[in-house]
Amino acid sequence: MTVRAGIPLPAALPAPAPGWAIGADVVVVGSGVAGLTAALRCAAAGLRTVIVTKARLDDGSTRWAQGGIAAALGEGDSPAQHLRDTLVAGAGLCDETAVGALVSEGPDAVRRLIALGARFDEEADGRISLTREGGHHRRRIAHAGGDATGAEISRALVAAVRRAGIDTVENALALDLLKDAAGRTAGVTLHVMGEGRQDGVGAVHAPAVVLATGGMGQVFSATTNPAVSTGDGVALALRAGAEVSDLEFVQFHPTVLFLGPGAEGRQPLISEAVRGEGAHLVDGAGVRFMAGQHELAELAPRDVVAKALTRRMREQGTDHMYLDARHFGAAMWQRRFPTILAACRAHGIDPVTAPVPVAPAAHYASGGVRTDLAGRTTVPGLYACGETACTGVHGANRLASNSLLEGLVFAERIAAAVAADRPAAGPPVPAPPPGGPGLLPTAARTAIQRAMTAGAGVLRSAAGLAAAAADLDRLAADVDRKPAEPGTDTWETANLHLVARVLVAVAALRPETRGCHWREDHPERDDAHWRRHLVATLAPAAEGSALAVHPTGTTAFPATRALSAAQDPPTSAPRRADGAAKLETHEP
């Protein structure tokens, strides 16, 4: 099916032609756990590797991850149990083959991270300290610095990259994919923002490009994501003709520090690990409301908790609930959650003596650029991993702390695939003139965020999504009268606008409630018709591009391209005809 796009969608960002270029075998765009792991493994395989990152090497979403990384590392746990919890959280849309790869390869991937220098919290006997989070039936979340896991992983990976001497371009926004005459990946254009080695628009010429640019949380008014999370990788891939999938499944974290009804931008996260250690969700009267909602109560999957919290707020006519962990005591707060404690106190709230006000905020994109088990997209030579990608692991709702693990496991798979594929490309051909509307002014960013929060937030309906689509179309129509000048802010705004329009379109096409996609006008899950993925791509149109969407036939992803067994990376999990994982595990 082709979705009416209203105003044509952009085929490329308006930008000056590259004024300089460097060459590589592979360019990795992004410097979180996925990007740095992919770069390290590619470099170790003898590939000339360049990292392009939007800010500094350690400024992405990874450093903000509090809770930890999930893997079957504890006594009595197993990959099979981890798989079951992941499938339940994914609400029937996980690709079991991808989940099987994640949980089977995850423990060794974490051990390799430790060998690289990451230091996780330990018990007195030297074993890794493990906690629980929502949706997990076992304590399998490894953490560092109490609640600073992401910062420790980022530190270890950045140090390893610097030891390896990998060429890095910091403060650089990736703009668009370069292709050769045959349509294969030939590199990427980028803009270096003042502090890098070279200013202005340039290019990295490479036959392999790995997108690891993180999420798109900044498309909403309130998010846990840093300012750099503007959907750049998904937008770049869409303009390049790649398929994206599951973009409607945006996870709203239920316990984000509530800073007032007008608070916008990045909000402090109150990690699910706080509930894992025994904190309770309560209303203004101190009444727990998760008991009886789910067998795991406060540790139900995030979509369940976010919905219950939102319902309670609507019933009581308020805009927040509370997280009560006063029973922890000061010593436990300081030892286990020092970062969260400091953030709360910085905003005038002491969780040692008072419940913490919380409300849902945009947190994680379960969908993204569609890939196979080796991170290959539908564009030859273009790979994606981490939050930018949709591997099929998360389904309709990500299981807590599976994101860091996915970044590790699938980045390793990408490096193996790039080394095995050894993609070749001819010289890049000049990009066609950008079609569609011009660039929106920077001020449009706030309008995009408010439209998305109102119409495509935690609670959705046909009317709300239509209103959001109309608002987004109106912004694009208005810009024709006076397009903004090319620059970092306007390019980011264009990326947010593109992913917002695609997200709203596919959310409107899914008339059911599943996982973190909550339609108040279609409150039931409809497995008979909608236990499948929605795949979107931009198709050439008279002016710019039009959005085309089609559903998959099953929960499993179709192949991104024809692959022979010899082309699969050494770590590829076997596929069955029904798309399920062949996971050989034994219960303890």
XYZ file of C-alpha atoms in Angstrom:
588
model
C 0.000 0.000 0.000
C 1.134 3.591 -0.565
C 0.282 6.082 2.146
C -0.679 9.548 0.982
C 2.174 11.723 2.155
C 0.368 15.069 1.855
C 3.387 17.261 1.287
C 6.170 15.312 -0.527
C 8.885 13.882 1.693
C 12.549 14.883 1.166
C 14.796 12.688 -0.981
C 17.959 14.314 0.433
C 18.943 17.104 2.782
C 19.669 20.452 1.125
C 23.421 20.849 1.754
C 26.556 22.138 0.021
C 28.593 19.655 -1.989
C 31.378 17.969 0.008
C 34.522 20.060 0.031
C 36.852 17.326 1.306
C 36.917 13.535 1.598
C 38.735 10.745 3.389
C 38.715 7.054 2.525
C 38.060 3.914 4.579
C 36.877 0.321 4.304
C 34.029 0.987 6.745
C 32.629 4.100 8.393
C 30.712 3.704 11.658
C 28.276 6.536 12.390
C 27.703 6.757 16.148
C 29.735 6.154 19.295
C 27.483 4.334 21.738
C 27.902 0.703 22.750
C 26.829 -0.496 19.274
C 28.984 1.864 17.241
C 32.157 1.528 19.305
C 31.857 -2.264 19.493
C 31.349 -2.490 15.723
C 34.325 -0.191 15.100
C 36.607 -2.146 17.430
C 35.703 -5.467 15.839
C 36.022 -4.114 12.297
C 39.439 -2.658 13.086
C 40.508 -5.946 14.689
C 39.546 -7.685 11.430
C 42.025 -5.498 9.552
C 39.472 -3.105 8.053
C 40.357 0.588 7.742
C 37.737 1.994 10.090
C 36.542 5.554 10.669
C 34.143 6.573 13.444
C 31.914 9.590 12.850
C 30.112 10.891 15.926
C 27.804 13.831 16.424
C 29.392 15.135 19.624
C 32.278 13.693 21.624
C 32.968 9.968 21.680
C 31.164 9.470 25.001
C 28.197 11.814 24.510
C 25.559 9.389 23.209
C 22.703 7.578 24.942
C 24.876 4.727 26.246
C 26.502 6.838 28.948
C 23.060 7.645 30.413
C 21.986 4.003 30.797
C 21.390 3.433 34.500
C 19.919 0.005 35.108
C 22.384 -2.326 33.430
C 22.820 -5.007 30.811
C 20.718 -8.185 30.753
C 22.320 -11.599 30.205
C 21.912 -15.109 31.603
C 24.991 -14.920 33.826
C 23.562 -16.006 37.173
C 23.216 -19.404 38.793
C 19.923 -21.031 37.815
C 19.384 -18.749 34.834
C 19.592 -19.804 31.190
C 19.291 -18.320 27.689
C 15.987 -20.162 27.320
C 14.524 -18.328 30.307
C 15.858 -15.005 29.012
C 14.276 -15.794 25.640
C 10.884 -16.460 27.228
C 10.893 -13.176 29.132
C 11.898 -11.281 25.975
C 9.112 -12.875 23.921
C 6.479 -12.069 26.548
C 7.581 -8.430 26.735
C 7.569 -8.178 22.918
C 3.812 -8.876 22.812
C 3.910 -11.433 20.005
C 6.076 -9.492 17.543
C 9.616 -10.587 18.396
C 11.485 -12.488 15.693
C 12.449 -15.581 17.686
C 15.535 -16.236 15.588
C 16.924 -12.815 16.467
C 16.037 -13.239 20.142
C 17.712 -16.645 20.133
C 20.903 -15.076 18.815
C 20.737 -12.322 21.435
C 20.283 -14.529 24.482
C 22.646 -17.319 23.353
C 25.534 -15.036 22.422
C 24.867 -12.429 25.103
C 26.722 -13.929 28.075
C 29.989 -14.341 26.160
C 29.608 -10.858 24.670
C 29.401 -9.444 28.200
C 32.466 -11.438 29.218
C 34.359 -10.000 26.234
C 33.305 -6.529 27.369
C 34.718 -7.270 30.817
C 37.943 -8.518 29.244
C 38.103 -5.208 27.388
C 38.153 -3.376 30.717
C 34.540 -2.799 31.815
C 34.155 -3.196 35.583
C 30.774 -4.379 36.853
C 29.660 -4.365 40.480
C 30.523 -7.581 42.315
C 29.383 -9.490 45.358
C 31.765 -10.187 48.236
C 32.720 -13.536 46.684
C 33.708 -11.937 43.362
C 30.618 -12.932 41.372
C 28.923 -10.272 39.239
C 26.164 -8.596 41.216
C 22.810 -9.062 39.470
C 19.463 -7.332 39.944
C 15.969 -7.543 38.434
C 14.019 -5.171 36.245
C 10.563 -5.169 34.696
C 9.587 -8.313 32.793
C 12.473 -10.427 34.104
C 11.723 -13.500 36.210
C 15.384 -13.815 37.225
C 18.040 -11.515 38.609
C 20.076 -11.117 35.404
C 20.891 -7.393 35.176
C 24.607 -6.673 35.588
C 25.296 -3.099 36.713
C 28.247 -0.819 37.379
C 28.758 2.048 39.811
C 25.383 1.234 41.335
C 23.353 3.028 38.657
C 26.062 4.219 36.249
C 26.336 1.158 33.991
C 26.255 3.065 30.727
C 28.948 5.460 31.835
C 31.260 2.559 32.716
C 30.615 0.718 29.449
C 31.208 3.923 27.504
C 34.442 4.580 29.431
C 35.787 1.113 28.694
C 34.899 1.205 25.000
C 36.217 4.748 24.434
C 39.501 3.769 26.100
C 39.737 0.695 23.861
C 39.063 2.774 20.728
C 41.797 5.211 21.698
C 44.228 2.379 22.403
C 43.441 0.932 18.990
C 44.119 4.278 17.304
C 40.899 4.193 15.277
C 40.443 7.323 13.160
C 37.627 9.414 14.610
C 35.725 12.477 13.404
C 33.948 14.079 16.357
C 31.337 16.865 16.368
C 30.126 15.698 12.968
C 26.519 15.277 11.845
C 26.061 12.612 9.169
C 23.866 13.988 6.385
C 23.156 11.497 3.586
C 24.360 8.211 2.149
C 26.608 8.212 -0.893
C 25.982 5.568 -3.561
C 27.829 4.360 -6.626
C 26.343 3.991 -10.107
C 24.986 0.524 -9.223
C 23.160 1.828 -6.148
C 25.598 0.340 -3.629
C 26.790 2.207 -0.570
C 29.843 4.348 -1.298
C 30.158 6.362 1.913
C 28.434 9.186 3.722
C 28.407 12.983 3.689
C 28.847 14.839 6.946
C 29.157 18.285 8.445
C 31.883 18.912 11.010
C 30.792 21.459 13.574
C 33.766 23.655 14.351
C 35.818 21.528 16.745
C 36.615 18.614 14.449
C 39.616 18.241 12.188
C 37.910 19.938 9.255
C 35.012 22.362 9.070
C 32.119 22.345 6.653
C 30.565 19.563 4.627
C 32.822 16.672 3.660
C 32.581 12.959 3.013
C 33.948 9.617 4.070
C 34.192 7.312 1.039
C 33.691 3.687 2.090
C 31.927 0.642 0.633
C 30.412 -0.172 4.047
C 28.522 2.218 6.329
C 27.297 1.186 9.793
C 24.513 3.302 11.274
C 24.602 3.321 15.082
C 23.211 6.783 15.738
C 20.872 5.927 18.616
C 17.221 6.794 18.947
C 14.710 9.515 18.176
C 13.454 10.509 21.636
C 13.757 14.209 20.837
C 10.733 13.889 18.532
C 8.636 14.187 21.727
C 8.466 17.089 24.182
C 9.663 15.082 27.186
C 12.195 12.267 26.833
C 14.991 10.535 28.676
C 17.170 10.789 25.553
C 20.038 13.272 25.214
C 19.766 16.222 22.840
C 21.680 14.346 20.107
C 18.915 11.705 19.728
C 17.138 13.251 16.741
C 16.515 10.175 14.587
C 19.415 10.953 12.251
C 20.216 7.349 11.301
C 16.619 6.363 10.552
C 16.091 9.545 8.516
C 19.326 9.027 6.559
C 18.382 5.409 5.844
C 14.882 6.382 4.695
C 16.249 8.964 2.275
C 18.673 6.312 0.983
C 15.773 3.983 0.167
C 16.200 1.554 3.072
C 13.245 -0.115 4.740
C 12.286 0.743 8.326
C 10.002 -1.314 10.519
C 8.060 -1.146 13.794
C 8.464 2.613 14.063
C 5.104 2.878 15.837
C 6.486 1.050 18.880
C 7.998 3.818 20.989
C 8.561 2.802 24.581
C 7.586 5.352 27.200
C 9.480 4.740 30.428
C 6.937 4.796 33.254
C 9.171 6.287 35.955
C 10.733 9.523 34.777
C 11.217 12.293 37.322
C 8.230 14.625 36.983
C 9.463 18.213 36.813
C 6.125 19.937 36.250
C 3.434 20.050 33.546
C 5.451 22.352 31.281
C 8.756 20.475 31.467
C 10.289 19.774 28.049
C 13.539 18.272 26.759
C 15.609 15.611 28.477
C 14.130 14.504 31.818
C 15.956 12.547 34.577
C 15.262 8.816 34.484
C 14.417 6.844 37.621
C 15.788 3.446 36.658
C 13.597 0.372 36.660
C 16.267 -1.153 38.877
C 14.862 0.974 41.727
C 11.650 -1.046 41.429
C 13.788 -4.144 40.991
C 15.186 -3.545 44.456
C 11.719 -3.151 45.964
C 10.359 0.359 45.377
C 6.579 0.728 45.033
C 4.419 2.799 42.709
C 1.755 4.694 44.658
C -0.818 7.404 43.998
C -1.159 10.683 45.865
C -2.893 8.906 48.752
C -0.040 6.411 49.067
C -2.058 3.508 47.612
C -0.164 0.928 45.548
C -1.940 0.411 42.217
C 0.162 -2.216 40.382
C -0.832 -5.079 42.674
C -3.441 -7.119 40.805
C -2.590 -5.502 37.464
C 0.062 -8.107 36.603
C 1.718 -11.092 38.258
C 4.955 -9.106 38.547
C 3.229 -5.960 39.923
C 5.715 -3.067 39.680
C 8.069 -5.323 37.718
C 5.636 -5.952 34.876
C 6.891 -5.104 31.363
C 7.198 -1.373 30.789
C 4.188 -1.028 28.529
C 1.975 -2.577 31.218
C 3.318 -0.255 33.923
C 3.121 2.852 31.722
C -0.518 2.082 30.831
C -1.495 1.405 34.457
C 0.199 4.589 35.596
C -1.491 6.643 32.854
C -4.907 5.143 33.666
C -4.484 6.021 37.355
C -3.517 9.580 36.451
C -6.624 9.924 34.257
C -8.889 8.458 36.938
C -7.579 10.896 39.546
C -7.215 13.914 37.284
C -3.514 14.363 37.959
C -0.363 14.475 35.820
C 1.937 12.267 37.887
C 2.184 9.385 40.351
C 4.875 8.558 42.912
C 7.671 6.040 43.392
C 8.144 5.226 47.061
C 11.509 3.856 48.164
C 11.840 5.491 51.555
C 12.264 2.060 53.100
C 15.640 1.713 51.339
C 17.260 4.062 53.819
C 20.010 6.578 53.127
C 22.845 4.029 53.020
C 21.245 1.897 50.301
C 20.294 4.926 48.213
C 23.866 6.191 48.370
C 25.447 2.808 47.626
C 23.080 1.453 44.985
C 21.631 4.540 43.280
C 23.998 7.467 43.821
C 23.354 9.039 40.397
C 19.570 8.966 40.798
C 19.832 10.241 44.361
C 21.913 13.201 43.217
C 19.535 13.986 40.333
C 16.496 13.959 42.613
C 18.157 16.166 45.193
C 19.284 18.573 42.474
C 15.587 19.106 41.751
C 14.626 19.549 45.399
C 13.383 16.007 46.048
C 14.945 13.676 48.622
C 13.900 10.061 47.931
C 15.247 9.024 51.332
C 12.483 10.984 53.052
C 9.728 11.456 50.431
C 8.151 9.612 47.504
C 9.476 10.682 44.091
C 6.978 12.201 41.616
C 7.099 10.283 38.295
C 5.355 10.281 34.909
C 5.973 8.471 31.593
C 8.306 10.014 28.995
C 9.600 8.845 25.613
C 12.481 6.478 26.207
C 13.314 3.928 23.501
C 12.481 3.208 19.870
C 11.863 -0.516 19.460
C 11.692 -0.045 15.683
C 14.188 1.372 13.239
C 16.111 0.455 10.106
C 15.203 -3.133 9.226
C 18.118 -5.576 9.244
C 18.891 -9.247 8.991
C 20.765 -11.200 11.658
C 24.039 -9.679 10.483
C 22.864 -6.071 10.531
C 22.511 -5.843 6.748
C 19.796 -3.444 5.581
C 17.933 -3.467 2.264
C 20.568 -1.138 0.756
C 23.718 -3.097 -0.229
C 26.672 -2.047 1.921
C 24.526 -0.274 4.528
C 24.352 -1.852 8.001
C 22.568 -0.768 11.190
C 22.753 -1.729 14.860
C 21.690 -0.543 18.286
C 18.610 1.612 18.752
C 18.837 2.805 15.139
C 18.154 -0.729 13.911
C 15.147 -3.010 13.987
C 16.557 -6.520 14.295
C 13.256 -8.053 15.433
C 14.575 -8.584 18.964
C 12.282 -6.133 20.750
C 8.961 -6.727 19.007
C 6.262 -4.359 20.241
C 7.985 -3.547 23.536
C 11.638 -3.861 24.569
C 12.447 -5.968 27.617
C 14.346 -3.889 30.164
C 18.150 -3.808 29.756
C 18.139 -5.788 26.502
C 19.255 -2.687 24.595
C 22.899 -2.627 25.694
C 23.100 -6.374 25.060
C 21.604 -5.980 21.579
C 24.201 -3.308 20.818
C 27.010 -5.669 21.815
C 25.760 -8.833 20.116
C 24.630 -7.368 16.811
C 27.628 -5.049 16.504
C 29.852 -8.125 16.692
C 27.685 -9.778 14.035
C 27.975 -6.729 11.776
C 31.763 -6.709 12.026
C 31.840 -10.410 11.094
C 29.520 -9.710 8.149
C 31.504 -6.734 6.849
C 34.721 -8.744 7.041
C 33.037 -11.684 5.246
C 31.180 -9.605 2.652
C 34.116 -7.309 1.848
C 31.641 -5.093 -0.018
C 33.005 -3.309 -3.033
C 31.783 -0.015 -4.415
C 32.566 2.201 -7.332
C 33.160 5.911 -6.959
C 30.213 7.839 -5.493
C 27.957 9.477 -8.032
C 26.630 12.995 -7.442
C 23.455 12.958 -5.406
C 20.285 14.085 -7.176
C 18.950 17.503 -6.188
C 16.934 17.251 -2.968
C 13.254 17.073 -3.792
C 10.290 17.893 -1.623
C 10.016 20.755 0.845
C 12.900 22.943 1.939
C 14.363 23.033 5.427
C 12.171 23.936 8.374
C 13.304 26.698 10.731
C 14.797 25.604 14.041
C 11.702 26.890 15.849
C 9.661 24.158 14.142
C 11.359 21.594 16.388
C 9.162 22.594 19.342
C 6.052 22.448 17.166
C 6.972 18.938 15.998
C 7.526 17.762 19.564
C 4.244 19.179 20.845
C 2.264 17.716 17.943
C 3.810 14.295 18.533
C 3.283 14.390 22.300
C -0.375 15.367 21.873
C -1.253 12.942 19.074
C 1.285 10.094 19.122
C 2.336 9.866 22.761
C 1.476 7.263 25.376
C -2.205 7.233 24.401
C -3.213 7.316 20.725
C -6.390 7.413 18.632
C -7.331 7.876 14.993
C -8.369 11.471 15.697
C -5.179 12.291 17.603
C -2.919 10.761 14.968
C -4.795 12.578 12.199
C -4.358 15.860 14.052
C -0.626 15.203 14.471
C -0.302 14.352 10.768
C -2.110 17.550 9.805
C 0.158 19.623 12.052
C 3.266 18.037 10.540
C 1.994 18.537 6.982
C 1.188 22.154 7.759
C 4.757 22.768 8.943
C 6.078 21.369 5.662
C 3.648 23.433 3.594
C 4.530 26.625 5.437
C 8.248 26.215 4.766
C 7.813 26.565 0.997
C 7.242 30.261 1.484
C 10.539 30.808 3.301
C 12.835 27.763 3.670
C 15.518 27.968 6.329
C 19.232 27.981 5.631
C 21.201 24.701 5.786
C 22.875 24.118 9.140
C 23.119 21.653 11.985
C 19.921 22.803 13.722
C 17.810 22.815 10.565
C 19.160 19.445 9.398
C 18.295 17.938 12.790
C 14.834 19.469 12.587
C 14.391 17.952 9.114
C 15.342 14.523 10.473
C 12.874 14.846 13.344
C 10.141 15.953 10.961
C 10.725 12.998 8.629
C 10.723 10.308 11.318
C 7.715 11.954 12.981
C 5.687 11.808 9.760
C 6.553 8.160 9.161
C 5.844 7.223 12.793
C 2.415 8.879 12.707
C 1.538 7.245 9.381
C 2.341 3.691 10.491
C 0.744 4.187 13.921
C -2.480 5.205 12.168
C -2.356 2.005 10.102
C -2.193 -0.279 13.185
C -5.770 -0.354 14.575
C -5.038 -2.334 17.735
C -3.314 -2.027 21.093
C -0.087 -4.029 21.256
C 2.943 -3.513 23.489
C 3.790 0.156 23.737
C 1.392 1.109 20.896
C -1.788 1.999 22.821
C -4.874 2.892 20.783
C -7.757 4.004 23.014
C -10.127 3.589 20.013
C -8.894 0.007 19.459
C -8.103 -1.216 23.006
C -7.727 -4.911 22.188
C -4.826 -6.852 20.688
C -5.730 -8.330 17.282
C -3.430 -11.281 16.601
C -5.553 -12.541 13.701
C -4.885 -9.459 11.587
C -1.989 -7.548 13.135
C 0.520 -10.031 14.505
C 2.914 -8.822 11.813
C 5.309 -5.979 11.161
C 4.677 -2.797 9.208
C 7.565 -2.062 6.843
C 7.936 1.458 5.425
C 10.124 2.936 2.717
C 10.302 6.127 0.684
C 9.483 5.619 -2.981
C 10.437 8.128 -5.698
C 7.611 10.522 -6.522
C 7.093 13.478 -8.839
C 8.478 15.850 -6.216
C 10.595 14.314 -3.490
C 9.400 10.933 -2.198
C 6.159 9.226 -1.119
C 5.810 6.865 1.814
C 5.021 3.241 0.954
C 4.037 0.768 3.696
C 3.422 -2.965 3.581
C 2.777 -5.581 6.265
C 4.875 -8.729 6.594
C 3.173 -12.086 6.271
C 4.332 -13.349 9.684
C 6.094 -12.129 12.831
C 9.441 -13.082 11.276
C 11.248 -10.588 9.076
C 11.708 -11.530 5.417
C 15.308 -11.568 4.240
C 16.755 -8.140 3.526
C 18.377 -9.557 0.396
C 19.215 -12.951 -1.112
C 21.933 -14.522 1.014
C 23.859 -17.690 0.470
C 25.018 -19.678 3.464
C 28.581 -18.638 2.704
C 27.622 -14.987 3.108
C 26.258 -15.358 6.615
C 28.685 -14.358 9.368
C 30.133 -17.185 11.439
C 27.848 -16.369 14.372
C 24.537 -16.481 12.479
C 21.804 -18.458 14.233
C 20.022 -21.072 12.120
C 16.576 -20.100 10.817
C 13.545 -22.325 10.642
C 10.892 -21.963 7.983
C 8.442 -20.610 10.583
C 10.903 -17.939 11.694
C 11.419 -19.417 15.175
C 14.778 -19.766 16.843
C 16.549 -23.096 17.079
C 17.876 -22.557 20.578
C 19.566 -25.525 22.178
C 19.437 -24.882 25.908
C 18.781 -26.963 28.992
C 17.026 -25.959 32.174
C 19.206 -26.242 35.269
